[in-house]
XYZ file of C-alpha atoms in Angstrom:
483
model
C 115.498 -145.880 220.138
C 116.800 -149.166 218.805
C 120.355 -150.222 219.401
C 122.491 -149.503 216.303
C 124.346 -152.331 214.608
C 128.012 -152.925 215.466
C 130.610 -151.393 213.188
C 131.559 -154.759 211.727
C 128.119 -155.139 210.064
C 128.305 -154.479 206.354
C 124.877 -154.515 204.804
C 126.429 -154.175 201.354
C 127.563 -157.781 201.521
C 125.392 -159.245 204.324
C 121.785 -159.550 203.292
C 120.072 -162.005 205.602
C 116.618 -160.593 204.784
C 116.942 -161.185 201.059
C 115.255 -164.396 200.135
C 116.116 -163.945 196.460
C 119.715 -163.913 195.395
C 122.542 -163.433 197.809
C 122.626 -159.677 198.396
C 124.709 -157.135 196.442
C 127.615 -158.634 194.635
C 131.160 -157.389 193.965
C 130.535 -156.669 190.278
C 132.433 -153.399 190.024
C 136.072 -153.503 188.964
C 138.764 -151.144 190.084
C 138.665 -149.325 186.773
C 134.900 -148.836 187.129
C 135.246 -147.335 190.632
C 138.188 -145.112 189.603
C 136.132 -143.646 186.782
C 133.056 -143.336 188.976
C 135.190 -141.373 191.445
C 136.539 -139.062 188.737
C 133.278 -138.692 186.863
C 131.317 -138.047 190.066
C 132.753 -134.574 190.444
C 132.142 -133.604 186.772
C 128.418 -132.915 186.408
C 126.541 -131.281 183.585
C 126.287 -128.232 185.858
C 130.011 -127.523 185.271
C 129.441 -127.176 181.520
C 126.039 -125.510 181.646
C 125.996 -123.398 184.806
C 129.498 -121.975 185.027
C 128.651 -119.107 182.643
C 126.227 -117.506 185.091
C 128.773 -117.737 187.868
C 131.450 -116.029 185.703
C 129.026 -113.293 184.723
C 128.185 -112.680 188.408
C 131.611 -112.835 190.013
C 134.051 -112.223 187.121
C 137.398 -113.950 187.446
C 136.735 -114.038 191.182
C 134.527 -117.093 190.443
C 137.787 -118.998 190.846
C 137.697 -118.176 194.560
C 134.048 -119.381 194.712
C 135.107 -122.702 193.126
C 138.133 -122.920 195.388
C 136.095 -122.433 198.560
C 133.409 -124.900 197.548
C 136.023 -127.335 196.321
C 137.801 -127.101 199.719
C 134.438 -127.720 201.472
C 133.849 -130.845 199.322
C 137.352 -132.119 200.015
C 136.779 -131.801 203.769
C 133.358 -133.524 203.600
C 134.817 -136.308 201.444
C 137.686 -136.776 203.851
C 135.225 -137.265 206.700
C 133.088 -139.621 204.635
C 136.199 -141.458 203.541
C 137.170 -141.986 207.165
C 133.878 -143.646 207.903
C 133.600 -145.551 204.597
C 137.117 -147.005 204.798
C 136.304 -148.236 208.294
C 132.970 -149.679 207.369
C 132.110 -149.803 203.598
C 128.352 -150.117 203.050
C 125.761 -149.552 200.370
C 124.030 -147.074 202.689
C 127.135 -144.953 203.189
C 126.378 -141.784 205.195
C 122.775 -142.860 205.850
C 123.976 -146.025 207.638
C 126.632 -144.008 209.474
C 124.052 -141.468 210.643
C 121.910 -144.416 211.881
C 124.857 -145.660 213.867
C 126.208 -142.325 215.157
C 123.142 -140.026 215.543
C 120.178 -142.406 215.835
C 117.731 -144.354 213.821
C 115.760 -141.220 213.023
C 118.806 -139.567 211.449
C 119.653 -142.503 209.106
C 116.002 -142.819 208.116
C 115.650 -139.095 207.390
C 118.814 -138.459 205.469
C 118.423 -141.727 203.510
C 114.952 -140.862 202.273
C 115.877 -137.221 201.604
C 118.861 -138.341 199.536
C 116.655 -140.818 197.627
C 114.171 -137.977 196.959
C 116.983 -135.683 195.755
C 118.193 -138.157 193.193
C 114.849 -139.221 191.781
C 114.072 -135.509 191.159
C 117.508 -135.267 189.478
C 116.436 -138.141 187.224
C 113.598 -136.001 185.899
C 115.824 -132.960 185.440
C 118.525 -134.853 183.575
C 116.117 -136.929 181.441
C 114.442 -133.663 180.289
C 117.810 -132.031 179.581
C 119.026 -135.019 177.576
C 115.764 -135.214 175.632
C 116.059 -131.572 174.698
C 119.476 -132.137 173.115
C 118.400 -135.338 171.321
C 115.186 -133.708 170.001
C 117.338 -130.936 168.533
C 119.347 -133.528 166.656
C 116.433 -135.772 165.632
C 113.230 -133.640 165.814
C 111.122 -136.495 164.323
C 110.994 -137.952 167.809
C 109.195 -135.643 170.308
C 111.043 -134.481 173.392
C 108.910 -136.551 175.741
C 109.649 -139.619 173.592
C 113.395 -139.108 173.957
C 113.004 -138.725 177.744
C 111.112 -142.004 177.798
C 113.723 -143.789 175.618
C 116.659 -142.557 177.774
C 114.993 -143.587 181.001
C 114.070 -147.056 179.682
C 117.562 -147.744 178.352
C 119.305 -146.781 181.562
C 116.737 -148.662 183.634
C 117.414 -151.771 181.607
C 121.135 -151.247 182.151
C 120.814 -150.959 185.904
C 118.508 -154.004 186.019
C 120.941 -156.146 184.078
C 123.781 -156.133 186.630
C 125.972 -153.777 188.639
C 128.766 -154.483 186.185
C 126.532 -153.123 183.361
C 126.087 -149.892 185.328
C 129.844 -149.789 185.957
C 130.667 -150.338 182.327
C 128.281 -147.612 181.090
C 129.569 -145.225 183.724
C 133.140 -146.040 182.851
C 132.664 -144.896 179.268
C 130.318 -141.955 180.083
C 132.790 -140.625 182.706
C 135.761 -141.435 180.428
C 134.357 -139.136 177.703
C 133.872 -136.342 180.239
C 137.404 -136.715 181.550
C 138.978 -136.775 178.091
C 136.930 -133.749 177.049
C 137.924 -131.678 180.046
C 141.593 -132.713 179.736
C 141.641 -131.811 176.018
C 139.914 -128.492 176.736
C 142.511 -127.566 179.360
C 145.450 -128.511 177.082
C 144.093 -126.821 173.960
C 142.947 -123.699 175.908
C 146.313 -123.540 177.690
C 148.195 -123.590 174.365
C 145.889 -120.842 172.992
C 146.421 -118.661 176.118
C 150.142 -118.479 175.323
C 149.734 -118.325 171.539
C 151.093 -121.788 170.982
C 148.029 -123.409 169.345
C 148.658 -124.081 165.666
C 146.081 -122.456 163.346
C 144.486 -120.327 166.047
C 144.149 -116.573 165.609
C 143.463 -116.019 169.327
C 145.870 -113.412 170.666
C 148.350 -114.664 173.215
C 146.765 -113.078 176.295
C 148.515 -114.995 179.047
C 146.548 -114.352 182.273
C 145.883 -110.645 181.602
C 142.140 -111.195 181.330
C 142.100 -112.046 185.031
C 142.693 -108.486 185.978
C 142.432 -106.256 182.840
C 138.666 -105.598 182.826
C 137.644 -104.096 186.150
C 140.057 -106.158 188.220
C 139.952 -109.700 189.603
C 136.755 -108.823 191.515
C 134.940 -106.412 189.213
C 131.666 -106.733 191.147
C 133.238 -106.577 194.556
C 134.121 -109.245 197.153
C 130.422 -109.939 197.875
C 130.170 -111.519 194.396
C 132.263 -114.397 195.637
C 129.400 -115.447 197.917
C 126.947 -115.106 195.052
C 129.223 -117.320 193.036
C 129.296 -119.872 195.764
C 125.503 -120.226 195.627
C 125.722 -120.735 191.852
C 128.433 -123.408 191.896
C 127.916 -125.360 195.091
C 125.351 -127.782 193.702
C 127.482 -128.671 190.673
C 129.681 -130.616 193.092
C 126.973 -132.949 194.301
C 127.764 -136.528 193.370
C 131.287 -136.824 194.807
C 129.881 -139.096 197.522
C 128.564 -141.716 195.070
C 131.883 -143.555 195.110
C 131.390 -144.478 198.762
C 128.058 -146.115 197.993
C 129.509 -148.001 195.034
C 132.586 -149.210 196.974
C 130.479 -151.829 198.740
C 130.121 -153.642 195.400
C 133.829 -154.016 194.774
C 136.126 -156.928 195.680
C 138.093 -154.789 198.145
C 135.868 -151.979 199.377
C 138.232 -150.615 201.987
C 141.138 -150.154 199.577
C 138.838 -148.775 196.851
C 137.247 -146.109 198.956
C 140.566 -145.106 200.481
C 142.063 -144.530 197.059
C 139.029 -142.684 195.763
C 138.705 -140.232 198.676
C 142.428 -139.572 198.724
C 142.350 -138.466 195.091
C 139.465 -136.015 195.447
C 141.808 -133.012 195.842
C 143.541 -133.312 192.502
C 140.245 -134.172 190.757
C 138.623 -130.974 191.892
C 141.788 -128.911 191.293
C 142.256 -130.180 187.722
C 138.703 -130.485 186.417
C 136.980 -127.527 188.082
C 139.658 -124.940 188.843
C 141.771 -125.872 185.839
C 139.013 -125.649 183.263
C 137.419 -122.488 184.738
C 140.893 -120.810 184.839
C 141.218 -121.546 181.106
C 137.829 -119.963 180.364
C 138.400 -116.701 182.285
C 141.948 -116.472 180.798
C 140.813 -116.888 177.221
C 137.852 -114.565 177.463
C 137.140 -111.311 179.292
C 134.658 -112.070 182.065
C 131.977 -109.766 180.661
C 132.027 -111.206 177.124
C 128.335 -111.589 176.119
C 129.114 -114.924 174.498
C 129.717 -116.537 177.910
C 126.013 -116.220 178.787
C 124.707 -116.556 175.281
C 126.642 -119.719 174.241
C 127.892 -121.064 177.513
C 131.376 -120.589 178.922
C 133.018 -123.598 177.303
C 131.462 -123.129 173.878
C 132.449 -119.433 173.940
C 136.037 -120.343 174.855
C 136.274 -122.885 172.079
C 134.738 -120.457 169.569
C 137.280 -117.790 170.558
C 140.195 -120.048 169.563
C 138.585 -121.120 166.271
C 137.484 -124.679 167.104
C 134.913 -125.527 164.441
C 131.481 -126.822 165.458
C 132.171 -126.006 169.129
C 128.480 -125.894 169.964
C 127.799 -129.379 168.569
C 130.858 -130.785 170.283
C 129.835 -129.329 173.601
C 126.242 -130.557 173.170
C 127.591 -134.062 172.715
C 129.738 -133.728 175.833
C 126.832 -132.297 177.845
C 124.655 -135.131 176.639
C 127.238 -137.633 177.871
C 127.332 -135.821 181.265
C 123.507 -135.965 181.423
C 123.425 -139.697 180.654
C 126.193 -140.306 183.186
C 124.258 -138.369 185.830
C 121.057 -140.285 184.964
C 122.870 -143.598 185.154
C 124.537 -142.771 188.478
C 121.339 -141.166 189.879
C 119.306 -144.288 189.285
C 122.079 -146.453 190.754
C 122.481 -144.179 193.776
C 118.793 -143.914 194.510
C 118.266 -147.639 194.201
C 121.211 -148.493 196.479
C 120.008 -146.015 199.108
C 116.520 -147.591 198.931
C 118.161 -151.018 199.218
C 120.025 -149.950 202.323
C 116.859 -148.470 203.861
C 114.994 -151.724 203.169
C 117.816 -153.703 204.754
C 117.461 -151.597 207.948
C 113.680 -151.987 207.887
C 113.322 -148.297 207.092
C 111.711 -149.061 203.696
C 109.560 -151.892 202.329
C 111.294 -155.221 202.745
C 111.051 -155.823 198.976
C 113.674 -153.116 198.510
C 116.259 -155.302 200.266
C 115.723 -158.330 198.031
C 118.115 -158.927 195.171
C 117.974 -161.001 192.018
C 120.382 -163.837 191.351
C 122.659 -161.238 189.724
C 122.805 -159.214 192.906
C 120.501 -156.441 191.622
C 117.918 -154.812 194.008
C 115.201 -154.949 191.353
C 112.305 -153.552 193.422
C 114.480 -150.659 194.678
C 115.457 -149.794 191.080
C 111.857 -149.982 189.762
C 110.499 -147.892 192.637
C 113.092 -145.259 192.010
C 112.532 -145.108 188.259
C 108.770 -144.997 188.672
C 109.004 -141.877 190.769
C 111.464 -140.536 188.192
C 108.893 -141.158 185.381
C 106.200 -139.395 187.421
C 108.519 -136.420 187.977
C 109.256 -136.273 184.242
C 105.528 -136.186 183.579
C 105.143 -133.334 186.129
C 107.880 -131.497 184.258
C 105.877 -131.618 181.010
C 102.418 -131.145 182.522
C 103.007 -128.632 185.370
C 106.578 -127.284 185.008
C 105.949 -124.018 186.906
C 103.935 -125.475 189.784
C 104.311 -129.113 190.821
C 107.693 -129.663 189.240
C 109.055 -126.381 190.526
C 107.955 -127.402 194.032
C 109.842 -130.656 193.657
C 113.010 -128.747 192.552
C 112.802 -126.225 195.351
C 112.035 -128.786 198.032
C 115.057 -130.875 197.046
C 117.370 -127.931 196.381
C 119.149 -127.711 199.739
C 119.227 -131.457 200.511
C 122.815 -131.660 199.270
C 123.919 -129.316 202.030
C 121.835 -131.235 204.618
C 123.644 -134.404 203.588
C 127.031 -132.791 204.035
C 125.997 -131.527 207.522
C 124.865 -134.961 208.532
C 128.182 -136.411 207.341
C 130.051 -133.895 209.559
C 128.038 -134.661 212.701
C 128.172 -138.398 212.050
C 132.018 -138.268 211.770
C 132.286 -136.390 215.047
C 130.524 -139.223 216.819
C 131.879 -142.161 214.753
C 135.487 -141.113 215.219
C 135.176 -141.525 218.984
C 133.459 -144.887 218.555
C 136.093 -146.132 216.144
C 138.963 -145.002 218.392
C 137.333 -146.848 221.306
C 136.218 -150.067 219.523
C 138.280 -150.519 216.331
C 141.223 -148.118 216.088
C 142.844 -150.367 213.489
C 140.088 -149.442 211.032
C 141.102 -145.762 210.967
C 143.105 -146.132 207.745
C 141.804 -142.749 206.566
C 141.736 -139.957 209.091
C 140.104 -136.554 208.986
C 142.759 -133.798 209.193
C 142.971 -131.835 212.460
C 139.993 -133.597 214.032
C 137.704 -132.255 215.470
C 138.651 -128.615 214.564
C 138.331 -128.914 210.761
C 135.099 -130.831 211.178
C 133.621 -127.890 213.151
C 135.018 -125.433 210.567
C 133.257 -127.409 207.822
C 129.989 -127.386 209.786
C 130.303 -123.615 210.151
C 130.963 -123.208 206.396
C 127.899 -125.232 205.406
C 125.711 -123.411 207.920
C 126.953 -120.057 206.554
C 126.070 -121.107 202.958
C 122.569 -122.190 204.084
C 122.124 -118.880 205.886
C 123.396 -116.854 202.874
C 120.947 -118.705 200.659
C 118.111 -117.140 202.712
C 119.194 -113.711 201.345
C 118.447 -114.878 197.767
C 114.781 -113.809 197.462
C 114.393 -114.455 193.755
C 111.520 -116.797 192.735
C 112.878 -120.346 192.987
C 116.059 -118.939 194.507
C 118.005 -119.868 197.638
C 115.403 -118.781 200.146
C 112.680 -120.912 198.485
C 114.989 -123.891 198.353
C 116.149 -123.666 201.992
C 112.641 -123.082 203.331
C 110.939 -125.824 201.354
C 113.788 -128.347 201.815
C 113.709 -127.640 205.513
C 109.962 -128.172 205.696
C 110.221 -131.498 203.795
C 113.125 -132.542 206.087
C 111.201 -131.577 209.155
C 108.229 -133.624 207.977
C 110.442 -136.714 207.418
C 112.071 -136.249 210.841
C 108.694 -136.025 212.578
C 107.526 -139.153 210.707
C 110.738 -140.999 211.712
C 110.411 -140.029 215.413
C 106.704 -140.972 215.535
C 107.427 -144.232 213.764
C 110.232 -145.054 216.158
C 108.144 -144.230 219.183
C 105.296 -146.428 217.944
C 107.732 -149.261 217.274
C 109.142 -149.053 220.839
C 105.609 -148.974 222.282
C 104.741 -152.106 220.338
C 107.899 -153.807 221.553
C 107.141 -152.786 225.118
C 103.577 -154.129 224.883
C 104.859 -157.406 223.432
C 107.112 -158.065 226.441
C 104.796 -156.719 229.162
C 102.832 -159.570 230.820
C 99.062 -159.128 230.738
């Protein structure tokens, strides 16, 4: 096993292998990173997928969101501790490399890259479907191509271009959720002018079969339905390396994750289940947010929500391409990917890493249109549990890195995980439980398929990493052994 780099090494700003350009540049402003941090926790899944969770768990879905939100807060606190001490474009992959071994950084880095390039295909298809509904003259595949090309060009231009697009995409999401909470809150208490919605207060939380109409077990079902809508919170720690003051930026972003989750997730879902009875057929038919807006007489609620969902899709695409390319860049910098991935243009853009990521994304989009129920379904299932694997690796990395930081650089511990190491172990137990519970979901393409296939893919990457490392050490040994 090779000796990991010292904590002071920051590959986000030190790129000795890059013959073109001068490595990644500090092109993101504070307002960019702030909005990336806020927007990162608001995915399209919140708008689209929450209806199924409400139908399954009733008002108790709030507990599901609360538990998953608490899990994400704990994971982000651990990641924030490591990122504030050593901001880097590789984030948790680089920390796993340092704390757990070369094989761990290699494995989780490539798995995370794989996850996001599959997400590119999912989001491009979702966005194309909305756009084709508005302008049917352009076929759906044509819209998918256009969306991918535009955002690829944006990411290739400069990191500030990515930041500017994401600032406005995320800004629209934030304003939309905030407006929804305010308008819905007024309607709940009968204070919304022009609305004929009865002032129900919070009676809908208990009036139709109780707070847990389907029993306490439905909370766990709800957890499986909502856990993946939180993926993306960690993007801010990858982006922090391209700001003028990475340590301050990542500290601020990770410290604010609690209120972001409380307001945008718990706040908006509380409005939905307070405005509507949980078993209202419109929640599944129209979507939870559209149904809520329709119930208070907001005209064209469906079209408004489609526009917001499209913005969320474009935001996810934009961030997904950025995230995949920066992870590929970091892997290239550590010699865990082709050296070309670590080269940057004069504008500080890892062009080869971006193009490689988007090419795989284009291929996955093609699979979605040609073989949606076979090849593309396999891609979805085999990447489905990777988010939880990433969170587990963050936990184990923090357990090891905290000891190293306390011994070598205690002054860098400007963000500290609460009740270390006890809460870290509690988080590991929670994630492990969710993975285990997923195995009970035997539906086609359900939790069991995702865990099994994701585990097989992860095991394959681990084996490749270990064999590669062993061969590398053998070559080094042969090189220094006299003949």
